[in-house]
Amino acid sequence: MKVLKFGGTSVGTPQRMKDVVKLITDGEQKIVVLSAMSGTTNMLYEISDYLHKKNPVGANENINQLEEKYFQHVDDLYTTEEYKKKATEFLQQEFDYIRSFTKGIFTMFEEKIIVGQGEILSTNMVALYMQEQGLNAALLPALEFMRTDKNGEPDLEYIREKLKLIMSEEEEHEIYITQGFICRNAYGEVENLQRGGSDYSASLIGAAIGASEIQIWTDIDGMHNNDPRIVDKTSPVGQLSFEEASELAYFGAKILHPTCIQPAKFAGIPVRLLNTMDPSAPGTIISNKTQRGTIKAVAAKDNITAINITSSRMLLAYGFLRKVFEIFESYKTSIDMVTTSEVGVSVSIDNTTNLSQILNELKKLGTVTVDVDMCIICVVGDLDWHNIGFESLATETMKEVPVRMISYGGSNHNISFLVAAADKKKALQSLSNHLFNA
Ligand code: ADP
Ligand code: ASP
Ligand code: MG
């Protein structure tokens, strides 16, 4: 069985929803994971923000606006009076529910419930439409089987067992529709897999059922060799290894949620990136296979802070790096890049929640300097060190850009440069011109 995930733009209008339904009804049994209609989750976060700030008037204005938009979809999506009525009643009940949060206390618990309503809306609307069309589809509520453990990590064993049970209780259907993004935590409270997390839902479901393929349908024809939002002349990459795709997703290629490749990789399930607007385009296939010895693509990760610790005590000493890393570990802050010299170490982080405490601790070890507003430019491919010349090619391409750190050799798949955020576009464009469009 395949798992197909459709993103926000792919279900962004009633017409798009109809196109998706046409695409998925080919007689093959499948699980379809849907995101919220584009713009909805942002709006729900705005509503939550108002409620955190104790501004129910602002929240209600946004709720009314969103509600009006959804009611307009009813006539465009359904043809029969019966289904228009069913959809209207469903939307009414949903928006009453969302509105009920403007009255009581509002904590992170309520926020998690509100921001997940976009997926509840889109999946129910599509399922109703499929029912109206006489198609053999059923809704699988994600909150009944998607779950994280006590560490906030997906509980794949639970997901596998629960999904199997729910599907065995259901009568056989051609299409099972479920919500991306939302889940419950180990205590049964509503949670989510973070922004863009529907890709992760699809991959977890794929791994749980041992799918033959996981398809991520979006608004572009696969993973491009550079960020199409920033540089001109990008083109799709036909084939990527799991490792290459993971690096690209982690280092900023927005087409994939950073952690989405992991479950598929462990289960050995190929992931295909496809374009809903151009379904016959080949897209990108991510699997164990890749073209050897080539640079595939470039990505950039924003909001990076670089920290340098210099200490003469590091000279010829052992245990210094451990002390540095332990400080980051104790503040649950992960490090992306590391470079070392005889007397100093530089690291980069993207989570600055505990920065001041970390800096205070690091100052006990040596002189500390910080560079903010940085970004990591990551060149990804099959870059094993025996394939000579790639690091010099990448570095040569970056010669016009001031580089704060370089990292190569941590894996066979990336060369990373830390540059000022202000130089991001120049760096990406230069890499694009020299590596892919020369
Ligand atoms: P969805 O809503 O379907 O999940 P996203 O907006 O999350 O879609 O991801 C698709 C977008 O990712 C594309 O429209 C594109 O602008 C952006 N993107 C960034 N980097 C890349 C890349 N390297 N290849 C393809 N798309 C990319
Ligand atoms: N709707 C959620 C978001 O906007 C999840 C997703 O689209 O993947 O972040
Ligand atoms: Mg996405």
Tab-separated table of C-alpha atoms and ligand atoms in Angstrom, residues 5-9 34-42 44-45 115-116 118-119 180-182 192-201 257, ligand 2:
chain	number	residue	atom	x	y	z
A	5	LYS	CA	0.603	13.271	1.375
A	6	PHE	CA	-0.861	16.456	-0.080
A	7	GLY	CA	0.366	19.816	1.226
A	8	GLY	CA	-1.489	23.054	1.901
A	9	THR	CA	-1.403	24.440	-1.642
A	34	LEU	CA	-3.770	15.890	4.111
A	35	SER	CA	-2.449	19.206	5.423
A	36	ALA	CA	-4.671	22.159	6.224
A	37	MET	CA	-5.723	24.408	3.318
A	38	SER	CA	-2.868	26.892	2.756
A	39	GLY	CA	-3.056	29.900	5.075
A	40	THR	CA	-5.307	28.194	7.624
A	41	THR	CA	-2.646	27.031	10.085
A	42	ASN	CA	-1.022	30.497	10.021
A	44	LEU	CA	-4.986	29.562	13.636
A	45	TYR	CA	-1.601	30.482	15.132
A	115	VAL	CA	-3.775	24.998	15.570
A	116	GLY	CA	-4.663	21.429	14.598
A	118	GLY	CA	-6.996	23.136	9.882
A	119	GLU	CA	-6.297	19.459	9.224
A	180	GLY	CA	-1.117	15.255	8.887
A	181	PHE	CA	0.583	17.338	11.594
A	182	ILE	CA	-1.590	16.401	14.586
A	192	ASN	CA	1.600	18.307	16.812
A	193	LEU	CA	4.711	17.413	14.833
A	194	GLN	CA	5.671	21.083	14.387
A	195	ARG	CA	5.203	23.397	11.426
A	196	GLY	CA	5.370	21.550	8.122
A	197	GLY	CA	5.023	18.276	10.057
A	198	SER	CA	2.510	16.615	7.720
A	199	ASP	CA	5.453	15.263	5.713
A	200	TYR	CA	6.638	13.629	8.932
A	201	SER	CA	3.139	12.177	9.558
A	257	HIS	CA	10.158	18.616	6.889
B	2	ASP	N1	-0.634	22.637	8.420
B	2	ASP	C1	0.624	22.507	9.120
B	2	ASP	C2	1.496	23.733	8.861
B	2	ASP	O1	1.094	24.634	8.163
B	2	ASP	C3	1.347	21.249	8.791
B	2	ASP	C4	1.781	21.080	7.346
B	2	ASP	O2	1.304	21.797	6.470
B	2	ASP	O3	2.614	20.222	7.081
B	2	ASP	O4	2.564	23.808	9.406
